[in-house]
XYZ file of C-alpha atoms in Angstrom:
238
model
C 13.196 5.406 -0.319
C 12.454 8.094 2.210
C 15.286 7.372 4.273
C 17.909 8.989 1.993
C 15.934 12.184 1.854
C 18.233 14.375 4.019
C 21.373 12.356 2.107
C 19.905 13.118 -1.540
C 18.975 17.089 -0.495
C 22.589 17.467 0.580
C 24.147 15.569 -2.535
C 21.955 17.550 -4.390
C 23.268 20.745 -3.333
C 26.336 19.736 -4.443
C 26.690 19.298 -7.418
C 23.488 21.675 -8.402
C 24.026 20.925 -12.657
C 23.242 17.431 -12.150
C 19.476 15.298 -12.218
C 18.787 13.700 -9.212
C 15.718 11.734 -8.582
C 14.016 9.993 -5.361
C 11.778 7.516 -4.631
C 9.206 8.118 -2.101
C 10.137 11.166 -0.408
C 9.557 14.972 -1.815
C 12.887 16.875 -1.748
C 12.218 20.649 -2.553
C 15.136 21.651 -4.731
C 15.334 22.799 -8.334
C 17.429 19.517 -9.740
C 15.927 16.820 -7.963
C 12.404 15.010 -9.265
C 10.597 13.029 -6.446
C 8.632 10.463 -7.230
C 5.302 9.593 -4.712
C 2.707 7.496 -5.170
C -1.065 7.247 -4.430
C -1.476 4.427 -2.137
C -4.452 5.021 -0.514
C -5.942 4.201 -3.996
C -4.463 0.781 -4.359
C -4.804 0.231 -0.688
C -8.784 1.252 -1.357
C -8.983 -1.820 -4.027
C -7.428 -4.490 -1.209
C -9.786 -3.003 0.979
C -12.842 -3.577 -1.110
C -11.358 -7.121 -2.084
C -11.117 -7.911 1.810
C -14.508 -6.955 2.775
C -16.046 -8.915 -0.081
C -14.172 -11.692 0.662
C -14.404 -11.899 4.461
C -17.081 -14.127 6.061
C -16.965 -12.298 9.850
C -17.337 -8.701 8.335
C -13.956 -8.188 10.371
C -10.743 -7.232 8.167
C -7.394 -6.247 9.638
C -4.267 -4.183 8.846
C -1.044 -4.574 10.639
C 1.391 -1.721 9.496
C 5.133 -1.669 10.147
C 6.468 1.985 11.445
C 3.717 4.010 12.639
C 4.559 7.010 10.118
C 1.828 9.006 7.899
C 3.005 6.953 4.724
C 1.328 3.612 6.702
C -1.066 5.086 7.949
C -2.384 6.373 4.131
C -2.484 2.699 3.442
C -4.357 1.865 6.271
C -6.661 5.194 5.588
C -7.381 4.123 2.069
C -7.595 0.261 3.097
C -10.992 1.290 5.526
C -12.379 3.232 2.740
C -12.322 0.850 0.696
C -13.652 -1.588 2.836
C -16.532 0.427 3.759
C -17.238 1.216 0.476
C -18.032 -2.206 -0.212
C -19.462 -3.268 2.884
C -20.435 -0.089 5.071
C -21.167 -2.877 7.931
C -17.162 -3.642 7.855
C -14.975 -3.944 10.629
C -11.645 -2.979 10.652
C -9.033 -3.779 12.985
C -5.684 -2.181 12.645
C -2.249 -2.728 14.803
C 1.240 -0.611 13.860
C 4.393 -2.586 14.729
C 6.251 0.025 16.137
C 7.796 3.391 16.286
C 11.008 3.257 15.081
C 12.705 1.384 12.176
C 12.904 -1.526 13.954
C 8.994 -2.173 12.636
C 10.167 -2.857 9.273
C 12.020 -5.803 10.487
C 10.528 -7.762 13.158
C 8.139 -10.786 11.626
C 7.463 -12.027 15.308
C 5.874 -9.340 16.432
C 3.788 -8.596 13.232
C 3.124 -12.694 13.728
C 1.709 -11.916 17.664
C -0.641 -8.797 15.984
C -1.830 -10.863 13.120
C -2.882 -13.775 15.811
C -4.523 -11.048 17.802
C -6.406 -9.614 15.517
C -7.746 -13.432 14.303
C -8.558 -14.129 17.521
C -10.734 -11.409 17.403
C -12.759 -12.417 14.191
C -10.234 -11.033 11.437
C -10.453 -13.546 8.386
C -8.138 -10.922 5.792
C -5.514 -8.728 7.220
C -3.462 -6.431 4.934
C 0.409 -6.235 5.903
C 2.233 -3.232 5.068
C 4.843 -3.305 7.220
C 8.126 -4.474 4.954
C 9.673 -7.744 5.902
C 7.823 -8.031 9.076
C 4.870 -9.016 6.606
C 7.000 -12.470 6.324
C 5.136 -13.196 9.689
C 1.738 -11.593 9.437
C 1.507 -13.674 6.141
C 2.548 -16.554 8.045
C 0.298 -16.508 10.612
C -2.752 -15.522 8.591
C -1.628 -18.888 6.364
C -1.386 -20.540 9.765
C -4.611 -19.977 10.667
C -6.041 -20.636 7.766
C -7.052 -17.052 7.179
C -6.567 -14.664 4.272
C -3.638 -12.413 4.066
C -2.745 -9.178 0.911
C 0.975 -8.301 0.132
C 2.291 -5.286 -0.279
C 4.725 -3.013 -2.559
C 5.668 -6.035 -4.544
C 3.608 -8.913 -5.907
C 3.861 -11.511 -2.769
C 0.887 -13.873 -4.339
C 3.148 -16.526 -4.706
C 4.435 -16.836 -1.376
C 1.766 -18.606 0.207
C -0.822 -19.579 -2.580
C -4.427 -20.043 -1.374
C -3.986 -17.804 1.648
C -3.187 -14.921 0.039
C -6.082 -13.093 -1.374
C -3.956 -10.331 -3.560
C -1.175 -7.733 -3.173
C -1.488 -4.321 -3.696
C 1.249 -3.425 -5.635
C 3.454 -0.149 -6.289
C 4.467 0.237 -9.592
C 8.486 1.211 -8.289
C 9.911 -0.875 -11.311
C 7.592 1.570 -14.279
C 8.710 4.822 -11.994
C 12.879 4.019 -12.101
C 11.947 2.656 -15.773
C 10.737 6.561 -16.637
C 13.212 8.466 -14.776
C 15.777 6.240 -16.486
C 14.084 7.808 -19.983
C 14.303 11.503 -18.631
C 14.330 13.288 -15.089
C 12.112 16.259 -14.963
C 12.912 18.043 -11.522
C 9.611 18.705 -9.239
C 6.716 16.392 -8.036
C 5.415 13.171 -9.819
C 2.725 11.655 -8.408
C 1.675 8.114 -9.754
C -1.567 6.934 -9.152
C -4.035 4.128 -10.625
C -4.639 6.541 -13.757
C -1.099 6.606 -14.344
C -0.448 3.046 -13.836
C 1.675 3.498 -10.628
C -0.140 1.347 -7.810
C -3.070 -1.900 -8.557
C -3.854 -5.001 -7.346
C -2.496 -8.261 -8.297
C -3.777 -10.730 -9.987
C -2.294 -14.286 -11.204
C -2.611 -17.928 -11.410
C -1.711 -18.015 -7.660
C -4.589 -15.998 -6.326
C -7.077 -15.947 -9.725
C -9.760 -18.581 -8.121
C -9.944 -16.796 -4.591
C -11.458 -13.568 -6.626
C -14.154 -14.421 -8.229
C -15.774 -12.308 -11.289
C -18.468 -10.817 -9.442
C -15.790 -9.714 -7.219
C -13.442 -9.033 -9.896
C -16.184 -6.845 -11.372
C -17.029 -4.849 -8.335
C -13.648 -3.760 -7.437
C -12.573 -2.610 -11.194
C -15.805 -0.532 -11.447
C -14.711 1.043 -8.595
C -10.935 1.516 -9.863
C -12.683 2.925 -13.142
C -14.584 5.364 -10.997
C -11.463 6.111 -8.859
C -9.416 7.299 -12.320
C -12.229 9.453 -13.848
C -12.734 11.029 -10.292
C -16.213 9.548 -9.268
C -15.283 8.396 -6.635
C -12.397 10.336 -4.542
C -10.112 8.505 -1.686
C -9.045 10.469 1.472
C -5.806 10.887 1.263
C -4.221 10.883 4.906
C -1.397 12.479 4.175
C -3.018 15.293 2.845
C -5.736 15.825 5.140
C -3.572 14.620 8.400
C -6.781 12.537 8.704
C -9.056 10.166 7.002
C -11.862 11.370 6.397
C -14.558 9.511 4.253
């Protein structure tokens, strides 16, 4: 992850004749391949799949550590949600500024109620395991809630609409083939990022739905349609 950026760079330096590779993080040096992912286009998906499915037109996002990473979720998330509905509203909350956010399922709990007190019916946690209490409280409330990273379907079936999931398992699984040092970028073309879709969430997307939001993935990969990316642009723009 990108907190053992600075550690990998110096290890790196090190010993310069071995591979190193990194999850998450872009470390500039001739032996070392970093792996990054397009999130913002799996984060677009959820977004669609939250707009469709809310019945307020009001869909949230509560993000862990207010970092550019999140907030390319979040960027892609409102694209995507305005691409389906362009009458959407989204609500979004950050946790916090340090690492702290990653951890703290209260408070992601007290923004999830806020935001459903304001209307939000789907909220979309990407904040680590301070998503155990957004989830919570969106299942509380009888609201919808997506996962994030890893498939979290299963963790409250019938509340949670879908997960948008990164592919970390088929990156390690290629490195572990061969480590070419420089930049790989995994996207939905490459099978690195999607949403999820099982027997625990399969009758809360229906196939019209189903439909809509793989046209759009379709259009996504051949480059019809193109997703800010925040972290890029330092904004989103769409």
């Amino acid at each position: 992850g990108f907190s053992q950026g600075s550690a990998m760079e110096k290890v790196a330096k090190e010993f310069p004749k071995l591979n190193f590779a990194i999850i998450d993080f872009v470390v500039g040096l001739p032996n070392v391949e970093s792996v990054v992912f397009r999130e913002h286009e799996g984060s677009f998906l959820v977004g669609m799949m939250a707009a469709l499915a809310s019945k307020t037109g009001k869909v949230g996002f509560v993000g862990g550590q207010d970092i550019p990473l999140v907030r390319k979720f979040l960027c892609g998330y409102e694209q995507g949600a305005k691409y389906a509905n362009p009458k959407a509203e989204v609500l979004s909350s950050m946790t916090g500024n340090t690492n702290a956010a990653w951890t703290d399922p209260a408070r992601g709990a007290e923004l999830t109620k806020a935001q459903i007190a304001q209307g939000v019916d789907v909220v979309f946690s990407a904040a680590g395991t301070t998503g155990i209490g957004i989830m919570q409280a969106a299942k509380d409330a009888g609201k919808l809630a997506i996962g994030v990273d890893s498939n979290q379907n299963h963790l409250h079936p019938g509340t949670m609409l879908t997960s948008m999931v990164k592919r970390v398992d088929t990156a390690v699984y290629h490195l572990a083939q061969k480590t070419t040092p420089g930049i790989t970028v995994l996207g939905l073309k490459e099978g690195g990022v999607d949403y999820a879709l099982d027997a625990y969430n399969d009758k809360l997307i229906p196939a019209a739905v189903r439909a809509k939001v793989d046209a759009a993935k379709a259009d996504i990969i051949a480059g019809k349609i193109r997703v800010a990316d925040y972290m890029a642009d330092n904004r989103c723009v769409y």
